[in-house]
Coordinates of C-alpha atoms in Angstrom, one line a residue:
M7 CA 161.2 -32.8 64.0
N8 CA 159.7 -35.4 62.0
K9 CA 157.2 -37.9 63.3
I10 CA 157.1 -41.6 62.9
L11 CA 155.1 -44.8 63.5
V12 CA 156.4 -47.9 63.8
I13 CA 154.0 -50.7 63.8
E14 CA 155.9 -54.0 64.5
D15 CA 154.1 -57.0 66.3
N16 CA 157.8 -58.0 68.1
R17 CA 157.9 -56.1 71.0
I18 CA 161.6 -56.3 71.4
L19 CA 162.1 -55.0 67.8
L20 CA 159.7 -52.4 68.2
N21 CA 161.1 -51.0 71.4
S22 CA 164.5 -50.8 69.7
L23 CA 163.1 -49.5 66.5
V24 CA 161.8 -46.4 68.5
K25 CA 164.7 -46.2 70.7
L26 CA 166.9 -45.8 67.7
L27 CA 164.9 -43.5 65.8
K28 CA 164.7 -41.2 69.0
C29 CA 168.4 -41.0 69.4
E30 CA 168.2 -40.0 65.7
S31 CA 166.2 -37.0 66.6
F32 CA 162.7 -38.3 65.9
E33 CA 159.8 -38.3 67.5
A34 CA 158.9 -41.9 67.7
I35 CA 155.4 -43.6 68.4
G36 CA 154.7 -47.5 68.2
T37 CA 152.4 -50.4 68.5
T38 CA 152.3 -54.2 68.4
K39 CA 148.7 -54.3 66.8
G40 CA 147.7 -53.6 63.2
Q41 CA 144.2 -52.0 64.3
T42 CA 146.0 -49.6 66.9
G43 CA 148.7 -48.6 63.9
L44 CA 145.6 -47.5 61.6
E45 CA 144.2 -45.4 64.5
L46 CA 147.4 -43.9 65.1
A47 CA 148.2 -43.0 61.5
R48 CA 144.5 -41.0 61.4
T49 CA 145.0 -39.4 64.6
E50 CA 148.6 -38.9 64.7
K51 CA 148.8 -37.6 61.2
P52 CA 152.7 -39.4 61.4
D53 CA 155.4 -38.0 58.5
L54 CA 156.2 -41.6 57.7
I55 CA 155.1 -44.9 58.6
L56 CA 157.4 -48.2 59.1
C57 CA 155.4 -51.2 58.9
D58 CA 155.9 -55.1 59.3
L59 CA 154.2 -57.2 57.2
M60 CA 153.2 -59.9 59.6
I61 CA 150.9 -58.3 61.9
P62 CA 148.6 -61.0 63.7
D63 CA 145.8 -59.0 64.2
L64 CA 145.9 -57.0 60.5
D65 CA 148.7 -57.8 58.5
G66 CA 150.8 -55.1 56.6
Y67 CA 148.9 -55.6 53.3
A68 CA 145.5 -54.6 55.0
I69 CA 147.2 -52.0 56.7
L70 CA 148.9 -50.6 53.8
E71 CA 146.0 -50.9 51.5
R72 CA 143.5 -48.9 54.5
I73 CA 146.4 -46.3 54.6
R74 CA 146.5 -45.8 50.8
T75 CA 142.4 -45.4 50.4
D76 CA 141.9 -43.3 53.3
E77 CA 142.3 -39.4 52.4
T78 CA 143.6 -38.4 55.9
T79 CA 146.3 -41.0 55.9
A80 CA 146.9 -41.5 51.7
E81 CA 149.8 -39.2 51.3
I82 CA 151.8 -40.6 54.3
P83 CA 154.8 -42.2 53.0
F84 CA 154.8 -45.8 53.7
I85 CA 157.9 -48.3 54.0
C86 CA 157.3 -52.1 54.4
L87 CA 159.7 -54.0 57.1
T88 CA 159.5 -57.5 55.6
G89 CA 161.1 -60.9 55.7
A90 CA 159.7 -61.8 52.5
S91 CA 162.2 -61.9 49.9
D92 CA 160.1 -63.6 46.9
R93 CA 159.0 -61.8 44.1
A94 CA 155.2 -62.1 44.5
S95 CA 155.3 -60.5 47.9
L96 CA 157.5 -57.6 47.2
R97 CA 155.5 -56.7 44.0
R98 CA 152.7 -56.9 45.5
I99 CA 153.8 -54.4 48.3
M100 CA 154.9 -52.1 45.6
E101 CA 151.2 -52.7 43.8
L102 CA 149.3 -51.8 47.2
G103 CA 151.3 -48.2 47.3
A104 CA 154.3 -48.9 49.7
D105 CA 156.8 -46.1 48.6
D106 CA 159.7 -48.4 49.9
Y107 CA 160.6 -51.9 51.3
L108 CA 163.5 -53.1 53.6
T109 CA 163.7 -56.8 53.8
K110 CA 165.4 -57.9 57.2
P111 CA 167.8 -58.0 58.4
Y112 CA 168.7 -54.3 57.6
S113 CA 171.2 -52.3 58.6
K114 CA 171.1 -48.9 60.6
S115 CA 172.4 -46.8 57.7
E116 CA 169.6 -48.6 54.9
L117 CA 167.0 -48.1 57.2
L118 CA 167.7 -44.3 58.0
G119 CA 168.6 -44.0 54.3
A120 CA 165.1 -44.9 52.9
M121 CA 163.8 -42.9 55.6
Q122 CA 165.6 -39.9 54.7
S123 CA 164.6 -40.3 51.2
Q124 CA 160.7 -40.4 51.6
L125 CA 160.9 -37.5 53.9
K126 CA 162.7 -35.5 51.6
K127 CA 160.5 -36.3 48.9
R128 CA 157.3 -35.5 51.0
T129 CA 158.8 -32.1 51.8
R130 CA 159.9 -31.4 48.2
N131 CA 156.4 -32.5 47.0
R132 CA 154.5 -30.2 49.7
I133 CA 157.0 -27.2 48.4
L134 CA 155.9 -27.6 44.6
N135 CA 152.4 -28.7 45.6
I136 CA 152.6 -31.7 43.5
P137 CA 149.8 -34.5 44.0
Y138 CA 151.4 -37.7 45.7
I139 CA 151.7 -40.5 43.2
H140 CA 152.7 -43.9 44.8
P141 CA 154.9 -45.8 42.9
N142 CA 155.2 -49.1 41.5
L143 CA 158.9 -49.8 42.3
P144 CA 161.3 -48.9 44.8
S145 CA 161.4 -45.0 45.2
I146 CA 164.9 -43.7 44.4
D147 CA 165.8 -40.0 45.1
V148 CA 167.2 -39.5 41.6
K149 CA 170.1 -36.8 41.5
I150 CA 172.0 -37.6 38.2
F151 CA 175.9 -36.5 38.4
H152 CA 177.0 -37.4 34.9
D153 CA 175.3 -38.8 31.9
N154 CA 177.2 -38.1 28.5
L155 CA 175.4 -40.7 26.9
T156 CA 171.8 -39.7 26.9
K157 CA 172.1 -36.2 26.8
I158 CA 168.6 -35.9 28.3
D159 CA 167.3 -33.5 31.1
A160 CA 168.1 -34.2 34.4
K161 CA 164.5 -34.4 35.4
I162 CA 163.6 -37.6 33.4
G163 CA 163.4 -40.6 36.1
L164 CA 166.3 -43.1 36.4
Q165 CA 164.1 -45.8 35.1
D166 CA 163.3 -43.8 31.8
R167 CA 166.9 -43.1 31.5
F168 CA 167.5 -46.8 31.8
N169 CA 164.9 -47.5 29.0
L170 CA 166.3 -44.8 26.6
L171 CA 169.7 -46.6 27.2
L172 CA 168.2 -50.0 26.3
L173 CA 166.6 -48.6 23.1
N174 CA 169.2 -46.5 21.4
H175 CA 172.5 -48.3 22.7
F176 CA 172.2 -52.2 23.5
K177 CA 172.7 -54.9 21.3
P178 CA 171.7 -58.8 21.3
G179 CA 174.7 -60.6 23.3
Q180 CA 175.1 -57.7 25.4
N181 CA 174.3 -56.7 29.3
I182 CA 173.7 -53.3 31.0
P183 CA 175.5 -53.6 34.2
I184 CA 173.9 -52.2 37.1
A185 CA 175.9 -51.5 40.7
L186 CA 175.0 -50.3 44.1
L187 CA 177.9 -48.9 45.8
S188 CA 177.7 -48.5 49.9
L189 CA 180.5 -46.3 51.4
E190 CA 182.0 -47.0 55.1
R191 CA 182.1 -44.9 58.2
L192 CA 179.9 -42.0 56.9
E193 CA 177.8 -42.4 60.1
E194 CA 181.0 -42.5 62.3
Y195 CA 182.1 -39.4 60.6
K196 CA 178.6 -37.6 60.8
N197 CA 178.6 -38.1 64.8
S198 CA 182.4 -37.3 65.1
F199 CA 183.1 -34.0 63.0
G200 CA 179.2 -33.1 61.7
A201 CA 176.6 -33.6 59.1
E202 CA 178.8 -31.3 57.1
C203 CA 181.8 -33.3 56.8
S204 CA 179.6 -36.6 56.0
R205 CA 177.8 -34.8 53.1
L206 CA 181.2 -33.6 51.7
L207 CA 183.0 -36.6 52.0
F208 CA 179.8 -38.6 49.9
E209 CA 180.1 -36.0 47.1
G210 CA 183.9 -35.9 47.2
A211 CA 183.0 -39.7 46.2
I212 CA 180.6 -39.1 43.8
A213 CA 183.1 -37.0 42.2
R214 CA 185.8 -39.3 42.0
I215 CA 183.5 -41.8 40.2
V216 CA 182.4 -39.3 37.8
S217 CA 186.5 -38.3 37.2
H218 CA 187.1 -42.2 37.0
L219 CA 184.8 -43.1 34.4
G220 CA 185.0 -40.0 32.4
D221 CA 183.4 -39.8 28.8
T222 CA 182.2 -43.4 29.1
G223 CA 178.2 -42.5 29.1
S224 CA 177.7 -43.8 32.5
I225 CA 174.4 -42.7 34.5
I226 CA 175.4 -41.9 38.3
W227 CA 173.0 -41.3 40.9
S228 CA 172.5 -41.5 44.4
N229 CA 169.7 -41.8 47.4
G230 CA 172.0 -40.0 49.8
E231 CA 173.4 -43.2 51.1
Q232 CA 173.7 -45.3 48.3
I233 CA 175.4 -44.5 45.0
G234 CA 174.2 -46.3 41.8
I235 CA 175.8 -46.5 38.9
L236 CA 174.5 -47.5 35.0
L237 CA 177.4 -48.7 33.0
S238 CA 176.8 -48.9 29.0
P239 CA 176.3 -52.2 27.9
V240 CA 179.1 -54.6 27.9
S241 CA 179.9 -58.2 26.5
N242 CA 181.8 -59.3 29.3
R243 CA 180.8 -59.3 33.1
Q244 CA 184.0 -59.4 34.1
E245 CA 185.0 -56.0 32.1
A246 CA 182.1 -54.3 34.1
A247 CA 183.2 -55.8 37.3
E248 CA 186.7 -54.7 36.8
K249 CA 185.6 -51.0 36.1
I250 CA 183.7 -50.9 39.7
R251 CA 186.7 -52.6 41.4
E252 CA 188.6 -50.0 40.2
I253 CA 186.3 -47.3 41.8
L254 CA 185.9 -49.2 45.0
A255 CA 190.1 -48.7 45.0
I256 CA 189.8 -44.9 44.5
L257 CA 187.3 -44.7 46.9
A258 CA 190.0 -46.4 49.5
E259 CA 192.1 -43.2 48.9
P260 CA 192.3 -40.8 51.5
F261 CA 189.9 -37.7 51.5
S262 CA 191.1 -34.3 52.7
L263 CA 188.4 -32.4 53.5
L264 CA 187.5 -29.7 56.5
N265 CA 191.3 -30.0 57.3
Y266 CA 191.2 -33.9 57.9
H267 CA 192.7 -36.4 56.3
L268 CA 189.3 -38.8 56.2
G269 CA 189.6 -42.7 55.0
T270 CA 186.8 -44.4 53.7
G271 CA 185.9 -47.5 51.4
G272 CA 183.3 -48.9 50.0
C273 CA 181.6 -52.2 48.7
A274 CA 179.6 -53.0 45.8
G275 CA 176.8 -55.2 44.4
M276 CA 176.4 -55.9 40.7
A277 CA 173.4 -57.3 38.5
F278 CA 172.8 -57.3 34.8
Y279 CA 170.4 -56.9 32.3
P280 CA 169.1 -59.1 30.6
G281 CA 171.1 -61.8 32.3
D282 CA 169.8 -61.4 35.6
D283 CA 166.5 -60.2 34.7
R284 CA 164.6 -58.4 32.3
S285 CA 162.7 -56.1 35.1
W286 CA 163.9 -53.1 36.3
E287 CA 162.8 -53.1 39.9
R288 CA 163.8 -56.7 40.0
I289 CA 167.2 -55.9 38.4
L290 CA 168.0 -53.1 41.5
G291 CA 166.8 -55.9 44.0
K292 CA 169.0 -58.3 42.5
A293 CA 171.9 -55.7 42.8
N294 CA 170.7 -55.0 46.7
I295 CA 171.1 -58.3 47.6
A296 CA 174.4 -58.6 45.6
L297 CA 175.5 -55.5 48.0
H298 CA 174.2 -57.1 51.3
H299 CA 176.6 -59.9 50.5
A300 CA 179.5 -57.6 49.6
R301 CA 179.0 -55.8 53.0
Q302 CA 179.8 -59.6 54.8
Q303 CA 183.2 -59.9 53.1
P304 CA 186.3 -58.7 53.9
S305 CA 187.8 -57.9 50.4
P306 CA 186.8 -54.9 48.6
R307 CA 185.9 -56.5 45.5
P308 CA 182.4 -56.2 43.7
V309 CA 179.6 -59.2 44.5
I310 CA 177.9 -60.4 41.2
Y311 CA 174.7 -61.3 41.7
T312 CA 173.8 -65.1 41.2
D313 CA 170.7 -67.2 42.1
D314 CA 172.6 -68.6 44.7
L315 CA 173.1 -65.6 46.8
L316 CA 169.2 -65.2 46.6
V317 CA 169.0 -68.9 48.1
N318 CA 171.1 -67.8 50.9
T319 CA 169.4 -64.9 51.5
K320 CA 166.4 -67.0 51.7
D321 CA 167.9 -69.3 53.9
R322 CA 169.1 -67.1 56.2
L323 CA 165.9 -65.2 56.5
M324 CA 164.3 -68.7 57.1
L325 CA 166.6 -69.1 59.9
E326 CA 165.9 -66.4 61.3
S327 CA 162.2 -66.9 61.4
D328 CA 163.1 -70.5 62.8
L329 CA 164.9 -68.9 65.5
R330 CA 162.2 -66.3 66.5
H331 CA 160.1 -69.4 66.8
A332 CA 162.8 -71.2 69.0
L333 CA 162.7 -68.5 71.4
T334 CA 158.8 -68.7 71.9
E335 CA 158.5 -72.8 71.4
N336 CA 161.2 -73.8 74.1
E337 CA 163.4 -75.2 71.6
L338 CA 166.5 -73.8 73.1
I339 CA 168.5 -75.8 75.7
V340 CA 171.4 -75.1 77.9
Y341 CA 174.2 -77.5 78.0
Y342 CA 176.8 -77.4 80.9
Q343 CA 180.7 -77.5 80.4
P344 CA 182.0 -79.0 83.9
Q345 CA 185.1 -77.1 85.0
L346 CA 187.6 -78.7 87.0
D347 CA 189.0 -77.3 90.2
L348 CA 192.7 -78.4 90.3
S349 CA 193.1 -77.9 93.9
T350 CA 190.3 -79.9 95.0
G351 CA 189.6 -82.3 92.2
M352 CA 186.1 -81.3 91.8
G353 CA 183.6 -80.3 89.4
M354 CA 181.2 -78.1 91.0
S355 CA 181.3 -75.0 88.5
A356 CA 180.8 -75.0 84.8
E357 CA 180.2 -72.7 81.5
A358 CA 176.4 -72.3 79.9
L359 CA 176.3 -72.9 76.6
V360 CA 173.3 -72.5 74.2
R361 CA 172.0 -75.4 71.9
W362 CA 169.1 -75.4 69.6
K363 CA 167.4 -78.6 68.8
N364 CA 164.8 -77.5 65.7
A365 CA 162.2 -80.5 64.7
K366 CA 163.3 -79.9 61.0
R367 CA 166.9 -78.8 61.2
G368 CA 167.9 -81.0 63.8
L369 CA 171.0 -79.7 66.3
V370 CA 171.6 -76.4 64.8
S371 CA 175.2 -75.3 65.2
P372 CA 176.1 -72.5 67.6
G373 CA 178.6 -70.9 64.8
K374 CA 175.6 -70.4 62.5
F375 CA 173.0 -69.4 64.6
L376 CA 174.9 -67.0 67.2
P377 CA 176.3 -64.5 64.7
L378 CA 172.7 -64.4 63.3
A379 CA 171.3 -63.6 66.5
E380 CA 174.0 -61.0 67.1
E381 CA 173.5 -59.1 64.0
T382 CA 169.5 -59.1 64.1
G383 CA 169.4 -58.1 67.8
L384 CA 167.8 -61.7 68.7
I385 CA 170.8 -62.0 71.1
I386 CA 169.5 -59.4 73.8
E387 CA 166.6 -62.0 73.9
L388 CA 168.7 -65.2 73.7
D389 CA 170.7 -63.8 76.2
N390 CA 167.8 -62.8 78.9
W391 CA 166.6 -66.5 78.1
M392 CA 169.8 -67.7 79.2
I393 CA 170.6 -66.2 82.3
E394 CA 166.8 -66.9 83.6
E395 CA 167.4 -70.4 82.6
V396 CA 170.7 -71.0 84.1
C397 CA 169.8 -69.2 87.4
R398 CA 166.4 -71.4 87.9
Q399 CA 168.3 -74.5 87.3
A400 CA 171.2 -73.6 89.4
K401 CA 168.4 -72.5 92.3
I402 CA 167.3 -76.2 92.1
W403 CA 171.0 -77.3 92.5
Q404 CA 171.7 -74.9 95.2
D405 CA 168.5 -76.2 97.1
R406 CA 169.6 -79.8 96.8
G407 CA 172.6 -78.8 98.6
F408 CA 175.3 -78.4 95.8
N409 CA 177.3 -75.2 96.1
I410 CA 178.1 -74.7 92.3
S411 CA 178.7 -72.0 90.1
V412 CA 177.6 -71.4 86.6
S413 CA 178.7 -68.7 84.2
V414 CA 176.7 -67.3 81.3
N415 CA 178.3 -65.4 78.2
L416 CA 176.9 -61.6 77.8
S417 CA 177.0 -60.3 74.2
A418 CA 178.0 -57.0 73.5
L419 CA 174.4 -55.8 72.5
Q420 CA 173.2 -57.1 75.7
F421 CA 175.9 -55.8 78.1
C422 CA 174.9 -52.1 76.5
Q423 CA 171.3 -52.5 77.2
R424 CA 170.7 -49.6 79.9
N425 CA 168.6 -51.9 82.2
L426 CA 171.1 -55.2 82.3
C427 CA 171.7 -54.9 85.7
D428 CA 167.8 -54.3 86.6
R429 CA 167.2 -57.3 84.7
V430 CA 170.1 -59.5 86.5
A431 CA 168.8 -58.3 89.3
E432 CA 164.9 -58.8 88.9
I433 CA 166.0 -62.4 87.7
L434 CA 168.1 -63.4 90.9
E435 CA 165.3 -62.1 93.0
E436 CA 162.6 -64.2 91.0
T437 CA 164.7 -67.4 91.4
G438 CA 166.1 -67.1 95.1
L439 CA 169.3 -67.9 93.4
N440 CA 172.6 -66.6 95.4
P441 CA 174.3 -64.1 93.3
E442 CA 177.8 -65.4 94.2
N443 CA 176.7 -68.9 92.4
L444 CA 176.4 -66.8 89.0
E445 CA 179.3 -65.7 86.9
L446 CA 179.3 -63.4 83.9
E447 CA 181.7 -63.8 81.1
L448 CA 182.7 -60.8 78.8
T449 CA 185.3 -60.6 76.2
E450 CA 187.6 -57.8 75.5
S451 CA 185.8 -56.2 72.5
V452 CA 182.6 -55.8 74.5
L453 CA 184.9 -53.3 76.7
V454 CA 186.6 -51.4 73.7
D455 CA 184.2 -48.8 72.7
D456 CA 183.1 -47.4 75.8
P457 CA 185.7 -48.5 78.7
E458 CA 184.1 -45.5 81.2
G459 CA 180.3 -47.0 80.2
A460 CA 181.9 -50.3 81.0
I461 CA 183.2 -49.6 84.5
A462 CA 180.0 -48.3 85.6
T463 CA 178.1 -51.2 84.7
L464 CA 180.7 -53.7 85.5
Q465 CA 180.4 -52.0 89.2
E466 CA 176.6 -52.0 89.6
L467 CA 176.8 -55.9 88.7
K468 CA 179.4 -56.5 91.1
A469 CA 177.3 -54.9 93.7
L470 CA 174.6 -57.4 93.0
G471 CA 177.0 -59.6 94.2
V472 CA 178.0 -62.0 90.8
R473 CA 181.0 -62.6 89.7
L474 CA 182.5 -61.2 86.8
S475 CA 185.1 -63.1 84.4
L476 CA 187.3 -61.6 81.3
D477 CA 187.0 -64.2 78.6
D478 CA 189.6 -65.2 75.9
F479 CA 192.1 -63.6 77.9
G480 CA 195.5 -62.6 76.0
T481 CA 193.9 -62.2 72.5
G482 CA 193.2 -58.7 72.7
Y483 CA 195.6 -55.6 72.5
S484 CA 195.1 -54.1 75.8
S485 CA 194.3 -57.0 78.3
L486 CA 196.2 -55.6 80.9
S487 CA 194.7 -52.3 81.3
Y488 CA 191.6 -54.3 81.5
L489 CA 192.9 -56.3 84.5
Q490 CA 194.0 -52.7 85.9
Q491 CA 190.8 -50.6 85.8
F492 CA 188.1 -53.2 85.5
P493 CA 186.7 -54.9 88.7
F494 CA 186.8 -58.9 87.5
D495 CA 187.1 -62.1 89.5
I496 CA 188.0 -64.4 87.2
L497 CA 190.5 -64.5 84.4
K498 CA 189.9 -67.0 81.3
I499 CA 193.3 -68.0 79.5
D500 CA 192.3 -68.2 75.6
R501 CA 192.4 -71.9 74.6
C502 CA 195.1 -70.8 71.6
F503 CA 198.0 -70.6 74.7
I504 CA 196.9 -73.5 76.1
H505 CA 196.7 -76.0 73.3
N506 CA 199.6 -78.5 74.2
V507 CA 201.1 -76.1 76.5
S508 CA 203.3 -78.7 78.0
E509 CA 205.3 -78.7 74.7
N510 CA 205.6 -75.4 73.6
P511 CA 208.2 -73.3 75.4
K512 CA 206.8 -69.9 74.1
N513 CA 203.1 -70.6 75.3
A514 CA 204.2 -72.4 78.6
A515 CA 206.1 -68.9 79.3
I516 CA 203.2 -66.9 78.5
V517 CA 200.5 -68.7 80.4
C518 CA 202.9 -69.1 83.7
S519 CA 203.0 -65.2 83.5
I520 CA 199.3 -65.0 83.3
I521 CA 198.7 -67.2 86.3
Q522 CA 201.1 -65.2 88.4
L523 CA 199.7 -61.6 87.0
A524 CA 196.3 -62.7 87.8
H525 CA 197.1 -64.4 91.0
T526 CA 198.8 -61.1 92.5
L527 CA 195.9 -59.2 91.3
G528 CA 193.4 -61.5 93.2
L529 CA 192.0 -63.0 90.3
K530 CA 190.9 -66.5 89.7
V531 CA 192.3 -68.4 86.5
I532 CA 190.7 -70.8 84.6
A533 CA 192.2 -72.2 81.3
E534 CA 190.1 -73.1 78.3
G535 CA 190.5 -76.0 75.8
V536 CA 192.5 -78.7 78.2
E537 CA 192.6 -81.4 75.9
N538 CA 195.4 -84.1 77.6
E539 CA 196.8 -85.3 80.4
A540 CA 200.3 -83.4 79.9
D541 CA 198.6 -80.0 79.6
K542 CA 196.5 -80.9 82.8
L543 CA 199.6 -81.8 84.9
F544 CA 201.4 -78.3 83.6
L545 CA 198.6 -76.1 84.5
Q546 CA 198.2 -78.0 88.3
N547 CA 201.7 -77.6 88.7
H548 CA 202.1 -73.9 87.9
R549 CA 198.8 -73.3 90.2
C550 CA 196.3 -72.9 87.9
D551 CA 192.7 -72.7 89.6
R552 CA 190.6 -74.6 87.3
I553 CA 190.5 -76.2 83.7
Q554 CA 187.8 -76.3 80.7
G555 CA 188.1 -78.8 78.0
Y556 CA 187.2 -82.0 76.4
W557 CA 189.8 -84.1 78.7
F558 CA 187.5 -83.4 81.5
S559 CA 184.2 -83.1 79.8
R560 CA 182.6 -82.0 76.6
P561 CA 179.2 -79.9 77.1
I562 CA 176.6 -82.2 78.8
E563 CA 173.0 -81.6 79.3
A564 CA 171.8 -80.5 82.8
D565 CA 170.7 -83.9 84.0
A566 CA 174.0 -85.2 83.1
W567 CA 176.1 -82.6 85.0
E568 CA 173.9 -83.4 87.9
Q569 CA 174.8 -87.1 87.9
M570 CA 178.5 -85.6 88.0
L571 CA 177.4 -83.7 91.0
Y572 CA 176.6 -86.4 93.0
Q573 CA 179.2 -88.4 92.0
N574 CA 181.7 -85.6 93.3
C575 CA 179.9 -85.4 96.6
A576 CA 179.5 -89.2 97.0

C-alpha cells in the first residue's frame, strides 16, 4: 500500500483529501503545518507528497526546496496543489524540483492520474536503478502508440519528439496543434466492472484514434488518464480542430468489451505552437486550461485555447480565494424569504438564503458563487455555517415569543457527509433551538444515487425532531416513489408549475393533484414563485398550506423579517 503525505493548511480540504485517498486504498497521513510536514517526510518516508503552496508557517516553495536538498527525502515524488496560475509561480514550482502540479480546482481523476503517473515512474526507476532526476516541466509518463512521422525510438522523450517535429516539418505560417483528451466514465466502469475493464476501454479508445488518424504523422501518448495528440503542422487551426472533433465523435460510439457494450465519450482542449506560445511546457498548460473548460460544456467539441480562457480561469480562482476569505471573515449574510400561511394569514415561516457582500465585488450573485462552492467542496463549510447561523438567530426569535420555523437547503455534498446528523444535533444543542423550528430542504437529485442510504440519513434527522422538506417537487423523474419511501413532512411545488397557474389549465390540474396527493399522505404543501394575487387566490381555494414568492415578500434581512413578525402578532 502506497503511503501519501498531504500538507494542506485548510483543514476541511485536508480531511477531504485524506478521506479520498483512504477510499482509493492509499495509506494517507496529513498535516496543516509546513514544518510538521517536513518532519513527517523525513520520519515516515512517504511514497508521494501532495503539498499546497500557501502554508502559513512554511510555504510550499520552502518545503519543496528543503525536501529536494535533503538526501533522505530528495527522491520522493512531489506534486504541488496550487491556486496560482501565473507563469512565474508555475515555473518556479518546476524549477525547484516539483514533479507535477495541479491548479485548483482539480477533479478527482486529475488528482489520481497525476499521482499514479508519479508512483509508476518511481517504481520503474527503482526497478531499473535509475538515479532520480528532477524535471523542469510537468512530468508525463510517455507511451508512444503511433509515430509515422519521425520514425524515432520510442524511448525518446515527448518534448524531444516535439523539437524534431519543429525542426524537420515546421514551416513559417504554420501551427503545430497539441490536443489533450479526457475520457468520461472510466472511474464508473472501474468501480462497477473492475480495473481491467477500464484499462481495456482506455486502450480501445487509443486504438480508435490511431486507426482514424492513420498515416498522418501524428504522435499519440497517454499518462493513464489523459490522451495527448501532436498533429502534424497546419496552416488553418479549424482544420486541426475538425480532426479532433472527428475523434471525439468516434469515441462516442459504443465499445464491445468483456461481453459488455460500453458507452463513453470525451472532451478535448487544444493549443497551438507558436500561435499560443513558444514554450513546450506552457503550450501543454494552455491545452490543459482549454481541456478544463471543455469539461464544463455540454457539447462534445474541442475547446481551443484563448487568452480569455486564462482570464476566466484566473477570475474563477480569485473568486474561490475570496469565497474562502468570506467564510472566515463574516462576509456571508442570511436573508429570509417569508412564507404566508394561507389558513391563518400569518407569515411565521421563512426560507433561509445565503448572500455574500464583498468589499470589492459588492453583492455577489448566489448563481455565481454557489456552483463554485459545490465544485470546490466549500459548500460543506458554507452549509454548516448556514445551519448554525439560522439556528442561532431562530433561537433569539424563539426566546422573544415567536413560534417560527425556518428552512435551510442542504447540498448533495453536505447530505452525504457521514457526520451530518451528529453536526445538526450538536448545533441544536449548542443553540438551544427547538428542533421543530428547523426545516431541512433537499432536492430529488440528492436522493437518486443512494436511496437506501438517503432513507437511513433522513430517518436519523427525523429522530432529532427536525422537519424535512422535498424541494422542487415535480421536476424529477421519480417524485411519487420519493413520497412513498422517504419520511418527508413538507412538499414544495416547483415554481415552473405555479407561474400563472390560475390561467394555465394544465398546470392547474397538476397543482391540484399534487396538493390532494400530499394531503392524503399527511404532508404540508408550499407553493414557490407566487407572484400575483390571482395565483395566490387559486392556491388558497385549493387548500395549499403556504405560499412563497415576490407577491408576499422578497428575501429580506433578519431585522426586516423581525419587524414583519411583530406586525403579524400585533
